[in-house]
Every structure is written in C-alpha cells, then in structure tokens.
GROMACS .gro file of C-alpha atoms in nm:
model
  428
    1VAL     CA    1  19.478  -1.027   3.593
    2PRO     CA    2  19.546  -1.167   3.948
    3VAL     CA    3  19.921  -1.099   4.039
    4ALA     CA    4  20.069  -1.339   4.240
    5VAL     CA    5  20.267  -1.293   4.519
    6THR     CA    6  20.482  -1.588   4.737
    7THR     CA    7  20.382  -1.552   5.118
    8THR     CA    8  20.578  -1.756   5.403
    9THR     CA    9  20.383  -1.842   5.656
   10THR     CA   10  20.355  -2.120   5.925
   11THR     CA   11  20.377  -2.462   5.772
   12THR     CA   12  20.119  -2.740   5.883
   13PRO     CA   13  19.963  -3.007   5.727
   14ALA     CA   14  19.692  -2.947   5.468
   15VAL     CA   15  19.357  -2.994   5.554
   16SER     CA   16  19.225  -3.238   5.285
   17SER     CA   17  18.893  -3.354   5.426
   18THR     CA   18  18.548  -3.210   5.320
   19ALA     CA   19  18.309  -2.943   5.442
   20SER     CA   20  18.121  -3.201   5.610
   21GLN     CA   21  18.418  -3.249   5.853
   22SER     CA   22  18.345  -3.118   6.217
   23ARG     CA   23  18.494  -2.774   6.332
   24ALA     CA   24  18.765  -2.968   6.603
   25GLU     CA   25  18.901  -3.107   6.263
   26TYR     CA   26  19.007  -2.761   6.136
   27ASN     CA   27  19.265  -2.599   6.319
   28LEU     CA   28  19.228  -2.227   6.232
   29SER     CA   29  19.531  -2.062   6.356
   30SER     CA   30  19.828  -2.185   6.140
   31TYR     CA   31  19.835  -2.245   5.741
   32PRO     CA   32  20.098  -2.414   5.507
   33GLU     CA   33  20.285  -2.182   5.272
   34ARG     CA   34  20.034  -2.006   5.028
   35THR     CA   35  20.083  -1.829   4.730
   36VAL     CA   36  19.912  -1.477   4.756
   37LYS     CA   37  19.704  -1.318   4.424
   38LEU     CA   38  19.646  -0.963   4.474
   39VAL     CA   39  19.344  -0.877   4.257
   40ASP     CA   40  19.338  -0.589   4.007
   41PHE     CA   41  18.935  -0.467   3.908
   42SER     CA   42  19.105  -0.166   3.734
   43ASN     CA   43  18.953  -0.135   3.358
   44LYS     CA   44  18.837  -0.474   3.364
   45VAL     CA   45  18.434  -0.591   3.310
   46TYR     CA   46  18.322  -0.739   3.626
   47ILE     CA   47  18.017  -0.998   3.643
   48ALA     CA   48  17.838  -0.971   3.971
   49PRO     CA   49  17.708  -1.262   4.138
   50LEU     CA   50  17.374  -1.287   4.058
   51THR     CA   51  17.153  -1.569   4.268
   52THR     CA   52  17.019  -1.829   4.048
   53VAL     CA   53  17.085  -1.689   3.691
   54GLY     CA   54  17.433  -1.647   3.728
   55ASN     CA   55  17.551  -2.007   3.738
   56LEU     CA   56  17.819  -2.180   3.555
   57PRO     CA   57  17.702  -2.192   3.194
   58PHE     CA   58  17.563  -1.807   3.215
   59ARG     CA   59  17.930  -1.725   3.324
   60ARG     CA   60  18.078  -1.942   3.019
   61ILE     CA   61  17.860  -1.708   2.779
   62LEU     CA   62  17.986  -1.422   2.943
   63LYS     CA   63  18.363  -1.518   2.899
   64GLU     CA   64  18.280  -1.598   2.548
   65TYR     CA   65  18.167  -1.219   2.519
   66GLY     CA   66  18.490  -1.056   2.683
   67ALA     CA   67  18.415  -1.072   3.069
   68ASP     CA   68  18.741  -1.023   3.234
   69ILE     CA   69  18.663  -1.140   3.614
   70THR     CA   70  18.345  -1.356   3.704
   71CYS     CA   71  18.181  -1.479   4.050
   72GLY     CA   72  17.986  -1.759   4.146
   73GLU     CA   73  17.606  -1.748   4.287
   74MET     CA   74  17.544  -1.639   4.640
   75ALA     CA   75  17.654  -1.934   4.887
   76MET     CA   76  17.507  -1.923   5.266
   77ALA     CA   77  17.804  -1.985   5.496
   78ASN     CA   78  17.603  -2.202   5.706
   79ASN     CA   79  17.485  -2.453   5.385
   80ILE     CA   80  17.888  -2.450   5.360
   81VAL     CA   81  17.984  -2.578   5.655
   82SER     CA   82  17.694  -2.860   5.667
   83GLY     CA   83  17.827  -2.980   5.306
   84GLN     CA   84  17.526  -2.901   5.154
   85ALA     CA   85  17.593  -3.041   4.791
   86SER     CA   86  17.371  -2.745   4.628
   87GLU     CA   87  17.610  -2.485   4.793
   88TRP     CA   88  17.877  -2.648   4.712
   89ALA     CA   89  17.793  -2.669   4.359
   90LEU     CA   90  17.765  -2.286   4.368
   91MET     CA   91  18.130  -2.254   4.411
   92LYS     CA   92  18.261  -2.471   4.086
   93ARG     CA   93  18.484  -2.293   3.862
   94HIS     CA   94  18.491  -2.337   3.464
   95ALA     CA   95  18.858  -2.340   3.336
   96SER     CA   96  18.790  -2.048   3.091
   97GLU     CA   97  18.725  -1.840   3.442
   98ASP     CA   98  19.069  -1.725   3.448
   99CYS     CA   99  18.978  -1.446   3.744
  100PHE     CA  100  18.692  -1.593   3.958
  101GLY     CA  101  18.544  -1.519   4.307
  102VAL     CA  102  18.291  -1.691   4.519
  103GLN     CA  103  18.016  -1.491   4.720
  104VAL     CA  104  17.949  -1.589   5.080
  105ALA     CA  105  17.675  -1.482   5.335
  106GLY     CA  106  17.660  -1.527   5.627
  107GLY     CA  107  17.589  -1.317   5.993
  108TYR     CA  108  17.816  -1.445   6.213
  109ALA     CA  109  18.203  -1.444   6.303
  110ASP     CA  110  18.286  -1.787   6.418
  111THR     CA  111  18.097  -1.936   6.139
  112MET     CA  112  18.212  -1.741   5.886
  113SER     CA  113  18.565  -1.775   6.052
  114LEU     CA  114  18.530  -2.166   5.976
  115THR     CA  115  18.363  -2.081   5.628
  116SER     CA  116  18.677  -1.923   5.510
  117ARG     CA  117  18.896  -2.162   5.647
  118ILE     CA  118  18.717  -2.419   5.442
  119LEU     CA  119  18.695  -2.247   5.111
  120GLU     CA  120  19.087  -2.170   5.181
  121ASN     CA  121  19.141  -2.507   5.129
  122GLU     CA  122  18.866  -2.679   4.960
  123VAL     CA  123  18.829  -2.432   4.675
  124GLN     CA  124  18.964  -2.262   4.442
  125SER     CA  125  18.892  -1.907   4.401
  126ASP     CA  126  19.096  -1.548   4.336
  127PHE     CA  127  18.913  -1.408   4.609
  128VAL     CA  128  18.571  -1.429   4.834
  129ASP     CA  129  18.320  -1.164   4.869
  130LEU     CA  130  18.129  -1.104   5.149
  131ASN     CA  131  17.779  -1.045   5.081
  132SER     CA  132  17.637  -0.761   5.267
  133ALA     CA  133  17.418  -0.607   4.974
  134CYS     CA  134  17.133  -0.885   4.929
  135PRO     CA  135  16.785  -0.738   4.974
  136ILE     CA  136  16.605  -1.051   5.026
  137ASP     CA  137  16.378  -1.072   5.384
  138LEU     CA  138  16.522  -1.464   5.402
  139VAL     CA  139  16.842  -1.350   5.358
  140CYS     CA  140  16.807  -1.008   5.582
  141ASN     CA  141  16.573  -1.194   5.861
  142ARG     CA  142  16.867  -1.414   5.944
  143GLY     CA  143  17.123  -1.144   6.029
  144CYS     CA  144  17.273  -1.167   5.656
  145GLY     CA  145  17.271  -0.950   5.367
  146SER     CA  146  17.202  -0.604   5.390
  147ALA     CA  147  17.123  -0.641   5.761
  148LEU     CA  148  17.474  -0.616   5.839
  149MET     CA  149  17.511  -0.261   5.763
  150THR     CA  150  17.289  -0.192   6.045
  151LYS     CA  151  17.535  -0.386   6.274
  152SER     CA  152  17.883  -0.252   6.172
  153ASN     CA  153  18.030  -0.437   6.491
  154ARG     CA  154  17.907  -0.746   6.386
  155LEU     CA  155  18.009  -0.662   5.985
  156PHE     CA  156  18.382  -0.553   6.109
  157GLU     CA  157  18.402  -0.899   6.312
  158ILE     CA  158  18.324  -1.116   6.037
  159LEU     CA  159  18.550  -0.906   5.824
  160ASP     CA  160  18.836  -0.985   6.079
  161ALA     CA  161  18.726  -1.344   6.051
  162MET     CA  162  18.761  -1.392   5.668
  163THR     CA  163  19.072  -1.224   5.590
  164SER     CA  164  19.265  -1.368   5.908
  165GLN     CA  165  19.170  -1.700   5.744
  166LEU     CA  166  19.229  -1.657   5.419
  167PRO     CA  167  19.557  -1.594   5.350
  168SER     CA  168  19.594  -1.661   4.975
  169ARG     CA  169  19.331  -1.483   4.807
  170SER     CA  170  19.171  -1.121   4.790
  171VAL     CA  171  18.882  -1.026   5.039
  172THR     CA  172  18.618  -0.842   4.866
  173ILE     CA  173  18.267  -0.704   5.029
  174LYS     CA  174  17.917  -0.557   4.839
  175ILE     CA  175  17.760  -0.334   5.033
  176ARG     CA  176  17.453  -0.097   4.918
  177THR     CA  177  17.370   0.274   5.014
  178GLY     CA  178  17.189   0.191   5.327
  179TRP     CA  179  16.879   0.004   5.487
  180ASN     CA  180  16.674   0.285   5.307
  181GLU     CA  181  16.776   0.595   5.096
  182LYS     CA  182  16.660   0.867   5.323
  183ALA     CA  183  16.929   0.735   5.574
  184PRO     CA  184  17.239   0.658   5.358
  185ILE     CA  185  17.531   0.509   5.586
  186ALA     CA  186  17.781   0.395   5.323
  187HIS     CA  187  18.004   0.713   5.345
  188GLU     CA  188  18.034   0.636   5.671
  189LEU     CA  189  18.087   0.263   5.663
  190ILE     CA  190  18.364   0.286   5.351
  191PRO     CA  191  18.578   0.500   5.579
  192GLN     CA  192  18.596   0.290   5.895
  193MET     CA  193  18.622  -0.039   5.684
  194GLN     CA  194  18.984   0.201   5.527
  195SER     CA  195  19.104   0.220   5.851
  196ARG     CA  196  19.060  -0.102   6.013
  197PHE     CA  197  19.098  -0.304   5.672
  198ASN     CA  198  19.318  -0.093   5.469
  199ASN     CA  199  19.574  -0.392   5.365
  200LYS     CA  200  19.343  -0.660   5.393
  201LEU     CA  201  19.010  -0.569   5.141
  202SER     CA  202  19.102  -0.575   4.782
  203ALA     CA  203  18.792  -0.397   4.690
  204ILE     CA  204  18.452  -0.226   4.802
  205MET     CA  205  18.134  -0.299   4.544
  206LEU     CA  206  17.870  -0.025   4.630
  207HIS     CA  207  17.542  -0.077   4.446
  208GLY     CA  208  17.381   0.228   4.415
  209ARG     CA  209  17.039   0.169   4.564
  210SER     CA  210  16.953   0.127   4.946
  211ARG     CA  211  16.772  -0.231   5.061
  212LEU     CA  212  16.427  -0.111   5.077
  213GLN     CA  213  16.461   0.043   4.710
  214ARG     CA  214  16.569  -0.342   4.619
  215TYR     CA  215  16.605  -0.296   4.227
  216SER     CA  216  16.332  -0.006   4.194
  217LYS     CA  217  16.461   0.326   4.115
  218LEU     CA  218  16.795   0.423   3.983
  219ALA     CA  219  17.090   0.375   4.146
  220ASN     CA  220  17.276   0.675   4.290
  221TRP     CA  221  17.601   0.742   4.155
  222ASP     CA  222  17.619   1.057   4.246
  223TYR     CA  223  17.659   0.890   4.614
  224ILE     CA  224  17.855   0.635   4.474
  225LEU     CA  225  18.161   0.906   4.419
  226GLN     CA  226  18.056   1.078   4.771
  227ALA     CA  227  18.142   0.726   4.960
  228ALA     CA  228  18.384   0.637   4.760
  229GLN     CA  229  18.565   1.022   4.834
  230ALA     CA  230  18.473   1.010   5.197
  231GLN     CA  231  18.818   0.756   5.241
  232ASN     CA  232  19.062   0.923   5.473
  233PRO     CA  233  19.328   1.082   5.207
  234SER     CA  234  19.637   0.981   5.444
  235LEU     CA  235  19.612   0.619   5.426
  236ARG     CA  236  19.587   0.397   5.112
  237ARG     CA  237  19.234   0.413   4.963
  238ILE     CA  238  19.036   0.106   4.928
  239PRO     CA  239  18.857   0.088   4.559
  240VAL     CA  240  18.518   0.129   4.545
  241ILE     CA  241  18.349  -0.005   4.232
  242GLY     CA  242  18.031   0.117   4.192
  243ASN     CA  243  17.726  -0.085   4.063
  244GLY     CA  244  17.408  -0.041   3.911
  245ASP     CA  245  17.196   0.018   3.576
  246ILE     CA  246  17.429  -0.048   3.241
  247LEU     CA  247  17.274  -0.177   3.019
  248SER     CA  248  17.473  -0.051   2.757
  249TRP     CA  249  17.815   0.122   2.700
  250GLU     CA  250  17.686   0.436   2.649
  251ASP     CA  251  17.538   0.384   3.007
  252TRP     CA  252  17.852   0.264   3.124
  253GLN     CA  253  18.035   0.620   2.933
  254HIS     CA  254  17.740   0.818   3.072
  255HIS     CA  255  17.848   0.726   3.422
  256GLN     CA  256  18.242   0.790   3.368
  257HIS     CA  257  18.203   1.123   3.226
  258MET     CA  258  17.986   1.215   3.522
  259LEU     CA  259  18.216   1.112   3.755
  260GLU     CA  260  18.491   1.282   3.554
  261ASP     CA  261  18.275   1.590   3.579
  262ASN     CA  262  18.298   1.565   3.927
  263LEU     CA  263  18.683   1.549   3.934
  264HIS     CA  264  18.719   1.815   3.673
  265SER     CA  265  18.538   2.046   3.994
  266VAL     CA  266  18.765   1.891   4.208
  267ALA     CA  267  19.054   1.995   4.033
  268GLN     CA  268  18.945   2.366   3.961
  269ARG     CA  269  18.885   2.373   4.363
  270SER     CA  270  19.264   2.238   4.414
  271ALA     CA  271  19.424   2.496   4.171
  272SER     CA  272  19.227   2.782   4.328
  273LEU     CA  273  19.297   2.668   4.680
  274THR     CA  274  19.676   2.610   4.496
  275HIS     CA  275  19.774   2.969   4.547
  276THR     CA  276  19.655   3.015   4.930
  277GLY     CA  277  19.908   2.716   4.939
  278ALA     CA  278  19.634   2.494   5.111
  279HIS     CA  279  19.468   2.167   4.952
  280THR     CA  280  19.101   2.009   4.905
  281THR     CA  281  19.055   1.740   5.179
  282GLU     CA  282  18.967   1.517   4.878
  283LEU     CA  283  19.275   1.545   4.700
  284ALA     CA  284  19.538   1.555   4.990
  285GLY     CA  285  19.812   1.758   4.802
  286ALA     CA  286  19.739   1.600   4.492
  287THR     CA  287  19.813   1.800   4.193
  288VAL     CA  288  19.527   1.883   3.933
  289ASP     CA  289  19.687   1.655   3.666
  290GLU     CA  290  19.644   1.392   3.866
  291VAL     CA  291  19.280   1.412   3.904
  292GLU     CA  292  19.191   1.450   3.553
  293GLY     CA  293  19.126   1.074   3.388
  294ASP     CA  294  19.131   0.751   3.494
  295ALA     CA  295  19.398   0.829   3.760
  296GLY     CA  296  19.186   1.067   3.921
  297LYS     CA  297  18.954   0.823   4.001
  298GLU     CA  298  19.189   0.618   4.155
  299VAL     CA  299  19.306   0.950   4.349
  300LEU     CA  300  18.969   0.988   4.486
  301GLY     CA  301  18.901   0.577   4.574
  302LEU     CA  302  18.698   0.458   4.267
  303CYS     CA  303  18.772   0.199   4.102
  304ASN     CA  304  18.734   0.240   3.720
  305CYS     CA  305  18.601  -0.134   3.676
  306ALA     CA  306  18.256  -0.209   3.498
  307MET     CA  307  18.055  -0.375   3.690
  308LEU     CA  308  17.756  -0.557   3.560
  309ALA     CA  309  17.446  -0.733   3.697
  310ARG     CA  310  17.100  -0.724   3.550
  311GLY     CA  311  17.245  -0.535   3.232
  312ALA     CA  312  17.435  -0.910   3.129
  313LEU     CA  313  17.127  -1.099   3.180
  314ILE     CA  314  16.954  -0.866   2.920
  315LYS     CA  315  17.208  -0.809   2.668
  316PRO     CA  316  17.512  -1.139   2.718
  317TRP     CA  317  17.738  -0.944   2.464
  318LEU     CA  318  17.750  -0.649   2.669
  319PRO     CA  319  18.108  -0.693   2.841
  320GLN     CA  320  18.156  -0.664   2.427
  321GLU     CA  321  17.961  -0.344   2.375
  322ILE     CA  322  18.205  -0.166   2.654
  323LYS     CA  323  18.505  -0.265   2.576
  324GLU     CA  324  18.458  -0.209   2.143
  325GLN     CA  325  18.247   0.120   2.297
  326ARG     CA  326  17.975   0.072   2.024
  327VAL     CA  327  17.622  -0.049   1.967
  328ILE     CA  328  17.572  -0.406   1.891
  329ASP     CA  329  17.256  -0.509   1.733
  330ILE     CA  330  17.286  -0.903   1.755
  331PRO     CA  331  17.029  -1.039   1.502
  332ALA     CA  332  16.804  -1.290   1.629
  333THR     CA  333  16.990  -1.594   1.497
  334GLU     CA  334  17.263  -1.526   1.690
  335ARG     CA  335  17.062  -1.446   2.034
  336LEU     CA  336  16.921  -1.778   1.940
  337ASP     CA  337  17.268  -1.924   1.890
  338ILE     CA  338  17.344  -1.793   2.256
  339LEU     CA  339  17.047  -1.999   2.360
  340ARG     CA  340  17.186  -2.324   2.200
  341LYS     CA  341  17.529  -2.289   2.335
  342PHE     CA  342  17.351  -2.236   2.698
  343CYS     CA  343  17.162  -2.552   2.691
  344ASN     CA  344  17.479  -2.728   2.570
  345TYR     CA  345  17.672  -2.612   2.840
  346GLY     CA  346  17.413  -2.672   3.102
  347LEU     CA  347  17.403  -3.067   2.976
  348GLU     CA  348  17.754  -3.046   3.060
  349HIS     CA  349  17.726  -2.913   3.393
  350TRP     CA  350  17.428  -3.049   3.506
  351GLY     CA  351  17.449  -3.353   3.341
  352SER     CA  352  17.207  -3.502   3.019
  353ASP     CA  353  16.990  -3.745   3.227
  354GLN     CA  354  16.627  -3.615   3.273
  355GLN     CA  355  16.738  -3.474   3.598
  356GLY     CA  356  16.989  -3.227   3.428
  357VAL     CA  357  16.761  -3.166   3.097
  358ASN     CA  358  16.506  -3.041   3.398
  359ASN     CA  359  16.758  -2.839   3.532
  360THR     CA  360  16.924  -2.704   3.196
  361ARG     CA  361  16.552  -2.601   3.088
  362ARG     CA  362  16.471  -2.419   3.479
  363PHE     CA  363  16.765  -2.201   3.421
  364LEU     CA  364  16.719  -2.122   3.078
  365LEU     CA  365  16.366  -2.020   3.144
  366GLU     CA  366  16.482  -1.803   3.437
  367TRP     CA  367  16.730  -1.646   3.247
  368MET     CA  368  16.470  -1.613   2.955
  369SER     CA  369  16.271  -1.396   3.167
  370PHE     CA  370  16.536  -1.139   3.119
  371LEU     CA  371  16.624  -1.161   2.779
  372HIS     CA  372  16.334  -1.165   2.660
  373ARG     CA  373  16.316  -0.755   2.800
  374TYR     CA  374  16.576  -0.695   2.533
  375VAL     CA  375  16.480  -0.417   2.258
  376PRO     CA  376  16.705  -0.431   1.924
  377ASN     CA  377  16.848  -0.104   1.899
  378GLY     CA  378  16.749  -0.137   1.491
  379ILE     CA  379  16.395  -0.097   1.554
  380LEU     CA  380  16.424   0.194   1.801
  381SER     CA  381  16.403   0.592   1.707
  382GLN     CA  382  16.732   0.723   1.727
  383PRO     CA  383  16.836   0.870   1.944
  384TYR     CA  384  16.613   0.714   2.178
  385ALA     CA  385  16.787   0.427   2.438
  386GLN     CA  386  16.664   0.167   2.640
  387GLY     CA  387  16.689   0.222   2.985
  388MET     CA  388  16.705  -0.053   3.300
  389ASN     CA  389  16.394   0.023   3.497
  390GLN     CA  390  16.204   0.074   3.165
  391ARG     CA  391  15.950  -0.223   3.034
  392PRO     CA  392  15.891  -0.174   2.687
  393PRO     CA  393  15.557  -0.272   2.554
  394GLN     CA  394  15.512  -0.564   2.297
  395TYR     CA  395  15.665  -0.521   1.960
  396PHE     CA  396  15.710  -0.676   1.620
  397GLY     CA  397  16.046  -0.796   1.540
  398ARG     CA  398  16.267  -0.787   1.219
  399SER     CA  399  16.170  -1.115   1.166
  400ASP     CA  400  15.914  -1.384   1.338
  401LEU     CA  401  16.179  -1.491   1.544
  402GLU     CA  402  16.283  -1.179   1.719
  403THR     CA  403  15.912  -1.121   1.761
  404LEU     CA  404  15.938  -1.476   1.951
  405LEU     CA  405  16.202  -1.378   2.167
  406SER     CA  406  16.074  -1.044   2.265
  407SER     CA  407  15.792  -1.240   2.400
  408PRO     CA  408  15.690  -1.190   2.733
  409SER     CA  409  15.505  -1.503   2.766
  410SER     CA  410  15.629  -1.783   2.930
  411ALA     CA  411  15.473  -2.022   2.681
  412ASP     CA  412  15.660  -1.886   2.422
  413TRP     CA  413  15.993  -1.892   2.611
  414ILE     CA  414  15.885  -2.312   2.681
  415LYS     CA  415  15.854  -2.335   2.295
  416VAL     CA  416  16.196  -2.207   2.284
  417SER     CA  417  16.321  -2.452   2.569
  418GLU     CA  418  16.183  -2.725   2.315
  419MET     CA  419  16.379  -2.649   2.031
  420PHE     CA  420  16.663  -2.794   2.206
  421LEU     CA  421  16.591  -2.988   2.497
  422GLY     CA  422  16.293  -3.148   2.362
  423PRO     CA  423  15.926  -3.131   2.417
  424VAL     CA  424  15.788  -3.106   2.797
  425GLY     CA  425  15.557  -3.318   2.972
  426LYS     CA  426  15.158  -3.194   2.914
  427ASP     CA  427  15.158  -3.077   3.288
  428TYR     CA  428  15.473  -2.841   3.250
   0.00000   0.00000   0.00000
C-alpha cells in the first residue's frame, strides 16, 4: 500500500492543459505542493507491464484474483508528448487498481524530462517505470528499451531527468541481465544506480534473461541474486525484484528456497568469519539472524515481491495461488466465465459499438494465444508440473469445453469469442 508523505516544494500554478501543448508551455523547474507516495513492493504480487495483452480489462481480472500492484502497458515517450490518443489510453487506470504504475520507454533525456513532467501533471499513478528491458527490434533501434543498458551515461541522464520531474511519485526501472548472456552487465549497473539514485529509485526490476535471449531459455535467478548483492553495503540498498518463469506457486516457492539456500551459505560464512573479527562484504556487519528468511533478502538487496508476467497470462488466478500457497485446479466453466468477464470489461472500456466489439475481440484472441497453453493440474501425471517454456501436446480434457479451451487453433478461439461478442464476418 502506498505510504503518503507530505513534502513542500515551490508553489506555481498547476498545469491544466493536455499533452499536445508545446514544450514551452511546461515550466520544468518548479512545482506546486505535492503528496509523495512511496510504493512498498515487499510481500506483494505485482503484475508486470505486458505490451498489447496487459490492458485495463485484463488487469481488472488480475485484481479480482488477488494482484496487489498493477502497471499499464509500455508507452512510448514521443507519442505521449505528441498527444497520440492510443498511447494515452495505455495509461488509463481503473478504480480497482489501488496501487498502479505507468511504464514509459524513451531514448533521450530531454524527451523523458518533458514526458515525466506531463505525467506528473496529467496522469494519476503511484509510480512511473522506465523500460530498459524491452527486446523488440523496433524499440531497441530507436535507442530505447534494452538498448539503454549499452549506453549507461544516457540511461543515467534519463533517470536524472525523470526523478527531478516526478516529485509526487516513485520511480522504478526494469532492466535485463545485459545485451547477451555471455556478457551480463546488470551487476555493474545496479551498484551505479544505487550510488547515483539511492534515495530516488523505489525499486529495480531485473528480468533474468538477456536481450538476445528475449523469452527463450530459463531465467537466471542465481544471477538475479548476484546482481542484487553487488550493491554497496554502506548505502541504502535499492530493492531488486526478480522476474521470470513463475507459472505456479511452486515455481515461486522454488525460487524463494533457492535464494534462502544462498542466504544460508552467506550466513555460515559470516559465522565463520565472526571468530576472526571480520565480516563478509555482502552482510556489511549484519548478524547471522539478520540474513535468515525475508529479512535476509532485504539485507542483500532482494525484494520479496512476486512479479508476474507470462504466467499471469496463462493462469490469471496465479496471484491467488501464490497467496494461498496451493495449486488451484480451475474448472473449464470458471475459465469460460473469466472470458465472459473480460468481454464485459472490454465493451465497457473500448465501447459497445462495432469498433469497441472489434477491439474487445482482438484483445481477447491475443490473450487466448496464451490462455490455451494452460494444462489443468488434474490431468497431469503427478508430481509433474507444467513449465513456462514447455509446449504441451494437444490433449483431450475432462469435458468438451476444457478440450476447446486448450485448442491451439485460432479458429477455435474465434468460436469462443462468438459466444460473447456475436458472429464474425465471413472474411474475418
């Protein structure tokens, strides 16, 4: 839950005009009085920004299944400044999103400074996330996304600009391990960000893959811990949130146990060095008790936050699974009801005219390209568990509806959409 802290700054007239105004109309040097919100990600379930599929109707579904923090889809800074309506729609917040962030991608400090100022005055959010992790060629070729990791000076200039223009909300950043897996650089960037933005960054989200790996291979959680531990122990540690390959509460538990094993080994090293009057760099004088459990993760800079991405697309009830620490075998009828809700929320969000129906159908079908990959736990041979990067063969479910929802055929997805949105045209 955001913690409100009042801070007094120079008072100037509020900016009331829209993002299409010229740069000259925005005073970038002074602000009205603001209320600062410090977002605490600890022990929360956070739904990561998901381009195209992480839309407002989808996030409403995730909130109903227990998500604590949500974030809008990646928006391009240039499009925000130019007032592009479709880009501004990505930052719309639903009333149920009690802790909400927006994610922005940009490659230049001046553009990001203006964008941040616009967000400060025109958008209601609890935090703003800088995307330095998107692997898409179109984004990287513009100097945005993962490309920023290869230009650290420009990255830090952008963070300087954002933190100076967003006095009322937290700033976070999402990065990857590096450009390629053979030369990871996150463990170098994180200490530099800690030194330069110690009291300005709320959290660092670290995707456990490189840019070239995109979404292939498994996320490297050992490296995530290594990068978090690379911070200077004499300074406040910026919480590092790991991301990648969480498809069940067991996956989350496995990552936590793996991290706890690492923490235990650090505690043992600390205990052995205590007899000599020394201490490990990671602990910076912390006691053995301080590095056990969740408190230990915080001591080493790792935030105990379940950050979900593709796993939430495949299993939207995953937040509930993690919180209740149990496998939930959702029946096909309830899964169909999720789709019905999405369509209702979509028509409410995009409109009930033909354009709204078309948009709702399009995003429903996009989502079903992930949803169909779910294999019900009840038909798996125990103790087998479905993995994120596995593509199971087509199977017969426990009912005709369950079989239909597992179909990889887009024609079958269209049939499902027609249950709620009416028939499509013959050339669809």
